[in-house]
mmCIF file of C-alpha atoms in Angstrom:
data_model
loop_
_atom_site.group_PDB
_atom_site.id
_atom_site.type_symbol
_atom_site.label_atom_id
_atom_site.label_comp_id
_atom_site.label_asym_id
_atom_site.label_seq_id
_atom_site.Cartn_x
_atom_site.Cartn_y
_atom_site.Cartn_z
ATOM 1 C CA GLU A 30 -159.223 65.900 186.379
ATOM 2 C CA MET A 31 -158.026 65.492 189.906
ATOM 3 C CA GLN A 32 -157.007 69.015 191.865
ATOM 4 C CA LEU A 33 -155.511 69.508 195.033
ATOM 5 C CA SER A 34 -154.723 73.324 196.251
ATOM 6 C CA GLU A 35 -153.462 74.030 199.607
ATOM 7 C CA SER A 36 -153.507 77.388 201.466
ATOM 8 C CA GLY A 37 -152.833 78.830 204.662
ATOM 9 C CA GLY A 38 -148.973 78.630 204.873
ATOM 10 C CA ALA A 39 -147.307 81.769 206.606
ATOM 11 C CA LEU A 40 -144.565 82.754 208.583
ATOM 12 C CA VAL A 41 -145.360 82.161 212.378
ATOM 13 C CA GLN A 42 -143.468 82.683 215.510
ATOM 14 C CA PRO A 43 -142.259 79.631 217.680
ATOM 15 C CA GLY A 44 -145.137 78.375 220.028
ATOM 16 C CA GLY A 45 -147.839 79.932 217.365
ATOM 17 C CA SER A 46 -150.446 78.178 215.546
ATOM 18 C CA LEU A 47 -151.371 77.714 212.135
ATOM 19 C CA ARG A 48 -154.465 76.037 210.026
ATOM 20 C CA LEU A 49 -153.556 74.656 206.544
ATOM 21 C CA SER A 50 -156.526 73.804 204.034
ATOM 22 C CA CYS A 51 -156.295 71.668 201.111
ATOM 23 C CA ALA A 52 -159.105 72.215 198.580
ATOM 24 C CA THR A 53 -160.085 69.468 196.099
ATOM 25 C CA SER A 54 -162.372 68.698 193.248
ATOM 26 C CA GLY A 55 -162.505 65.992 190.215
ATOM 27 C CA PHE A 56 -162.929 63.024 192.467
ATOM 28 C CA PRO A 57 -165.508 61.728 195.021
ATOM 29 C CA PHE A 58 -163.559 63.241 198.305
ATOM 30 C CA SER A 59 -165.215 61.239 200.951
ATOM 31 C CA SER A 60 -164.334 57.856 199.329
ATOM 32 C CA TYR A 61 -160.433 58.383 199.940
ATOM 33 C CA ALA A 62 -158.065 58.619 202.708
ATOM 34 C CA MET A 63 -155.852 61.712 202.546
ATOM 35 C CA SER A 64 -152.784 62.781 203.894
ATOM 36 C CA TRP A 65 -150.371 65.695 204.546
ATOM 37 C CA VAL A 66 -146.693 65.192 203.787
ATOM 38 C CA ARG A 67 -143.908 67.895 204.450
ATOM 39 C CA GLN A 68 -140.538 68.479 203.135
ATOM 40 C CA ALA A 69 -138.040 70.827 204.981
ATOM 41 C CA PRO A 70 -135.697 72.966 203.072
ATOM 42 C CA GLY A 71 -133.455 71.069 201.069
ATOM 43 C CA LYS A 72 -134.598 68.023 202.579
ATOM 44 C CA GLY A 73 -136.605 64.746 201.782
ATOM 45 C CA LEU A 74 -140.276 63.933 202.129
ATOM 46 C CA GLU A 75 -141.761 63.328 205.655
ATOM 47 C CA TRP A 76 -144.915 61.900 206.034
ATOM 48 C CA VAL A 77 -146.832 63.885 208.588
ATOM 49 C CA SER A 78 -150.648 62.551 208.987
ATOM 50 C CA SER A 79 -153.509 60.493 207.453
ATOM 51 C CA ILE A 80 -157.281 60.441 207.725
ATOM 52 C CA SER A 81 -159.701 57.851 206.422
ATOM 53 C CA GLY A 82 -162.375 58.721 204.312
ATOM 54 C CA PRO A 83 -165.445 59.344 206.455
ATOM 55 C CA GLY A 84 -162.795 61.337 208.733
ATOM 56 C CA THR A 85 -163.128 58.703 211.713
ATOM 57 C CA THR A 86 -159.642 57.266 211.987
ATOM 58 C CA THR A 87 -156.396 59.657 211.964
ATOM 59 C CA TYR A 88 -152.638 58.563 212.162
ATOM 60 C CA TYR A 89 -149.598 61.148 213.062
ATOM 61 C CA VAL A 90 -145.929 60.988 212.942
ATOM 62 C CA ASP A 91 -144.531 60.840 216.383
ATOM 63 C CA SER A 92 -142.965 64.299 216.402
ATOM 64 C CA VAL A 93 -146.281 66.155 215.730
ATOM 65 C CA GLU A 94 -148.662 63.709 217.932
ATOM 66 C CA GLY A 95 -150.472 65.930 220.439
ATOM 67 C CA ARG A 96 -149.457 69.300 218.608
ATOM 68 C CA PHE A 97 -151.183 68.985 215.026
ATOM 69 C CA THR A 98 -154.688 67.769 214.221
ATOM 70 C CA ILE A 99 -155.868 66.496 210.980
ATOM 71 C CA SER A 100 -159.800 66.924 209.674
ATOM 72 C CA ARG A 101 -161.643 67.140 206.875
ATOM 73 C CA ASP A 102 -165.135 68.420 205.510
ATOM 74 C CA ASN A 103 -166.637 65.863 203.277
ATOM 75 C CA TYR A 104 -169.342 68.668 202.253
ATOM 76 C CA ARG A 105 -166.662 71.308 201.385
ATOM 77 C CA ASN A 106 -164.473 68.692 199.968
ATOM 78 C CA THR A 107 -161.871 70.085 201.976
ATOM 79 C CA LEU A 108 -158.850 68.699 204.301
ATOM 80 C CA PHE A 109 -157.447 70.599 207.011
ATOM 81 C CA LEU A 110 -154.273 70.605 209.356
ATOM 82 C CA GLN A 111 -154.414 72.405 212.503
ATOM 83 C CA MET A 112 -150.615 73.086 213.852
ATOM 84 C CA ASN A 113 -150.515 74.211 217.370
ATOM 85 C CA SER A 114 -147.122 74.702 219.334
ATOM 86 C CA LEU A 115 -145.134 75.191 216.301
ATOM 87 C CA ARG A 116 -141.437 74.723 216.591
ATOM 88 C CA ALA A 117 -138.553 75.576 214.212
ATOM 89 C CA GLU A 118 -138.302 72.202 212.869
ATOM 90 C CA ASP A 119 -142.080 72.249 211.689
ATOM 91 C CA THR A 120 -140.536 74.560 209.069
ATOM 92 C CA ALA A 121 -141.429 73.119 205.619
ATOM 93 C CA VAL A 122 -143.619 72.891 202.366
ATOM 94 C CA TYR A 123 -146.447 70.880 203.210
ATOM 95 C CA TYR A 124 -148.525 68.941 200.746
ATOM 96 C CA CYS A 125 -151.443 67.318 200.628
ATOM 97 C CA GLY A 126 -152.141 64.270 199.021
ATOM 98 C CA LYS A 127 -154.973 61.735 197.844
ATOM 99 C CA LEU A 128 -154.358 58.200 198.847
ATOM 100 C CA TYR A 129 -155.491 55.619 196.608
ATOM 101 C CA SER A 130 -157.108 52.777 198.325
ATOM 102 C CA GLY A 131 -154.922 53.786 201.243
ATOM 103 C CA SER A 132 -151.956 52.729 199.615
ATOM 104 C CA TYR A 133 -150.038 55.221 197.005
ATOM 105 C CA PHE A 134 -150.428 58.754 196.400
ATOM 106 C CA ASP A 135 -151.698 59.391 193.073
ATOM 107 C CA SER A 136 -152.288 63.156 193.512
ATOM 108 C CA TRP A 137 -150.535 66.094 194.955
ATOM 109 C CA GLY A 138 -151.150 69.661 195.825
ATOM 110 C CA GLN A 139 -148.602 72.077 194.831
ATOM 111 C CA GLY A 140 -147.376 72.658 198.674
ATOM 112 C CA SER A 141 -147.825 75.495 200.962
ATOM 113 C CA LEU A 142 -144.887 76.875 202.636
ATOM 114 C CA VAL A 143 -144.978 77.004 206.446
ATOM 115 C CA THR A 144 -141.989 79.235 208.457
ATOM 116 C CA VAL A 145 -141.553 79.002 212.036
ATOM 117 C CA SER A 146 -139.098 81.807 213.146
ATOM 118 C CA SER A 147 -138.886 84.700 215.357
ATOM 119 C CA GLU B 27 -141.734 52.258 212.364
ATOM 120 C CA ILE B 28 -140.396 50.952 209.406
ATOM 121 C CA VAL B 29 -137.384 52.664 207.832
ATOM 122 C CA LEU B 30 -136.613 52.583 204.496
ATOM 123 C CA THR B 31 -132.935 53.325 203.230
ATOM 124 C CA GLN B 32 -132.153 54.229 199.694
ATOM 125 C CA SER B 33 -128.800 53.946 197.848
ATOM 126 C CA PRO B 34 -127.145 55.792 196.418
ATOM 127 C CA ASP B 35 -127.862 59.259 197.711
ATOM 128 C CA PHE B 36 -126.547 60.834 194.681
ATOM 129 C CA GLN B 37 -125.798 59.717 191.082
ATOM 130 C CA SER B 38 -124.346 61.494 188.176
ATOM 131 C CA VAL B 39 -125.222 59.862 184.894
ATOM 132 C CA THR B 40 -124.790 60.190 181.022
ATOM 133 C CA PRO B 41 -127.683 60.098 178.936
ATOM 134 C CA LYS B 42 -128.851 56.797 177.581
ATOM 135 C CA GLU B 43 -127.118 55.458 180.598
ATOM 136 C CA ARG B 44 -128.995 52.934 182.871
ATOM 137 C CA VAL B 45 -130.032 53.889 186.137
ATOM 138 C CA THR B 46 -130.489 51.576 189.350
ATOM 139 C CA ILE B 47 -131.645 52.700 192.560
ATOM 140 C CA SER B 48 -132.116 50.812 195.729
ATOM 141 C CA CYS B 49 -134.540 50.983 198.485
ATOM 142 C CA ARG B 50 -134.157 48.449 201.653
ATOM 143 C CA ALA B 51 -137.095 48.174 204.003
ATOM 144 C CA SER B 52 -136.367 47.457 207.823
ATOM 145 C CA GLN B 53 -139.063 44.960 207.835
ATOM 146 C CA ASN B 54 -141.083 42.529 205.513
ATOM 147 C CA ILE B 55 -143.361 45.118 203.772
ATOM 148 C CA GLY B 56 -144.557 42.449 200.716
ATOM 149 C CA ASN B 57 -145.130 44.623 197.660
ATOM 150 C CA ASN B 58 -146.370 47.947 199.587
ATOM 151 C CA LEU B 59 -143.562 49.909 197.859
ATOM 152 C CA HIS B 60 -144.053 52.702 195.882
ATOM 153 C CA TRP B 61 -141.887 55.124 193.828
ATOM 154 C CA TYR B 62 -142.079 58.899 193.270
ATOM 155 C CA GLN B 63 -140.300 61.456 191.135
ATOM 156 C CA GLN B 64 -139.635 64.964 192.197
ATOM 157 C CA LYS B 65 -138.073 67.667 190.187
ATOM 158 C CA PRO B 66 -137.186 71.057 191.643
ATOM 159 C CA GLY B 67 -139.734 73.192 192.797
ATOM 160 C CA GLN B 68 -142.453 70.611 191.949
ATOM 161 C CA SER B 69 -144.777 68.154 193.943
ATOM 162 C CA PRO B 70 -143.546 64.393 193.526
ATOM 163 C CA GLN B 71 -145.218 62.388 190.824
ATOM 164 C CA LEU B 72 -146.073 58.362 191.176
ATOM 165 C CA LEU B 73 -143.994 56.115 188.827
ATOM 166 C CA ILE B 74 -144.327 52.770 190.258
ATOM 167 C CA LYS B 75 -146.862 51.472 192.583
ATOM 168 C CA PHE B 76 -146.978 48.144 194.512
ATOM 169 C CA ALA B 77 -143.267 47.623 193.732
ATOM 170 C CA SER B 78 -143.849 46.708 189.980
ATOM 171 C CA GLN B 79 -146.657 48.213 188.345
ATOM 172 C CA SER B 80 -146.430 50.936 186.205
ATOM 173 C CA PHE B 81 -148.555 54.254 186.845
ATOM 174 C CA SER B 82 -150.633 55.667 183.912
ATOM 175 C CA GLY B 83 -148.691 57.876 181.548
ATOM 176 C CA VAL B 84 -145.109 56.956 183.018
ATOM 177 C CA PRO B 85 -142.870 56.363 180.321
ATOM 178 C CA SER B 86 -141.713 52.649 179.480
ATOM 179 C CA ARG B 87 -138.099 53.388 180.537
ATOM 180 C CA PHE B 88 -139.197 53.408 184.379
ATOM 181 C CA SER B 89 -139.326 50.029 185.815
ATOM 182 C CA GLY B 90 -139.564 48.577 189.367
ATOM 183 C CA SER B 91 -138.959 45.088 190.950
ATOM 184 C CA GLY B 92 -138.770 43.521 194.507
ATOM 185 C CA SER B 93 -140.528 42.182 197.289
ATOM 186 C CA GLY B 94 -140.272 41.771 201.078
ATOM 187 C CA THR B 95 -137.262 44.197 202.035
ATOM 188 C CA ASP B 96 -135.385 44.897 198.787
ATOM 189 C CA PHE B 97 -136.815 47.199 195.969
ATOM 190 C CA THR B 98 -135.244 48.425 192.877
ATOM 191 C CA LEU B 99 -136.284 51.198 190.583
ATOM 192 C CA ILE B 100 -134.627 51.189 187.178
ATOM 193 C CA ILE B 101 -134.140 53.900 184.148
ATOM 194 C CA ASN B 102 -133.431 52.201 181.125
ATOM 195 C CA GLY B 103 -131.848 54.925 178.934
ATOM 196 C CA LEU B 104 -131.850 57.985 180.871
ATOM 197 C CA GLU B 105 -133.229 61.185 179.607
ATOM 198 C CA THR B 106 -132.372 64.701 180.361
ATOM 199 C CA GLU B 107 -135.768 65.455 181.665
ATOM 200 C CA ASP B 108 -135.186 62.353 184.197
ATOM 201 C CA ALA B 109 -132.824 64.763 186.238
ATOM 202 C CA ALA B 110 -134.875 64.642 189.609
ATOM 203 C CA THR B 111 -134.938 63.175 193.113
ATOM 204 C CA TYR B 112 -136.463 59.802 193.675
ATOM 205 C CA TYR B 113 -138.223 58.692 196.616
ATOM 206 C CA CYS B 114 -139.405 55.110 197.756
ATOM 207 C CA HIS B 115 -142.588 55.102 199.851
ATOM 208 C CA GLN B 116 -144.230 52.337 202.187
ATOM 209 C CA THR B 117 -147.595 52.164 203.369
ATOM 210 C CA THR B 118 -147.556 48.999 205.455
ATOM 211 C CA GLY B 119 -149.124 49.184 208.951
ATOM 212 C CA LEU B 120 -150.537 52.336 210.558
ATOM 213 C CA ARG B 121 -147.903 54.777 209.738
ATOM 214 C CA GLN B 122 -146.438 55.536 206.258
ATOM 215 C CA THR B 123 -142.660 56.415 205.603
ATOM 216 C CA PHE B 124 -140.372 57.428 202.824
ATOM 217 C CA GLY B 125 -136.834 56.667 201.893
ATOM 218 C CA GLY B 126 -134.275 59.615 202.281
ATOM 219 C CA GLY B 127 -134.270 60.050 198.529
ATOM 220 C CA THR B 128 -131.730 59.514 195.571
ATOM 221 C CA LYS B 129 -130.685 62.763 193.622
ATOM 222 C CA VAL B 130 -129.978 61.708 189.731
ATOM 223 C CA GLU B 131 -127.917 64.425 187.937
ATOM 224 C CA ILE B 132 -127.166 64.405 184.388
ATOM 225 C CA LYS B 133 -123.305 64.502 183.590
#
């Protein structure tokens, strides 16, 4: 059974930094692209970033480009999101998702809440 | 960026009724359109992949159609457990996008 579990969410001040982790099991992690998707309170889903299976290619939504960095450790089967220069509008539940053939999400984590507030 | 526009935003429906949700893309995305269901406090769950292919374990009352720019999710015979928000999602090109969501409430 595929499992994804996020951690690292917290309350952080504007301008601060945070690193999210997504531990996975039950599938060959290095063979699949992975993504982060966020959901602000009471709002819809927003794709944030994706990374290829080997970790050589990354993509970001414009609003986080230059502030967030996605990475992965294929030995530890773990996905990361380093978030710097955080803003109030980054407040959201952050989900990690497994992309099947780079297309649809066939598995999601339970989410990790990031709150940016003074 | 490819924009996905869902309609309606909200729908209040009686059990056993048919529900139709539309998703329109700002440019041709072929069949790279997927549908998810999200219940309150839960992660999204895949319903339909590549516009019309049902995902494993999804009840047969859920179906999808469309290609190019116009897509539809149909729930044939709504059940109370189907109360949720439904999202379309496209994966054409380098950057993915989601539709704004359609909340389905049970009357």
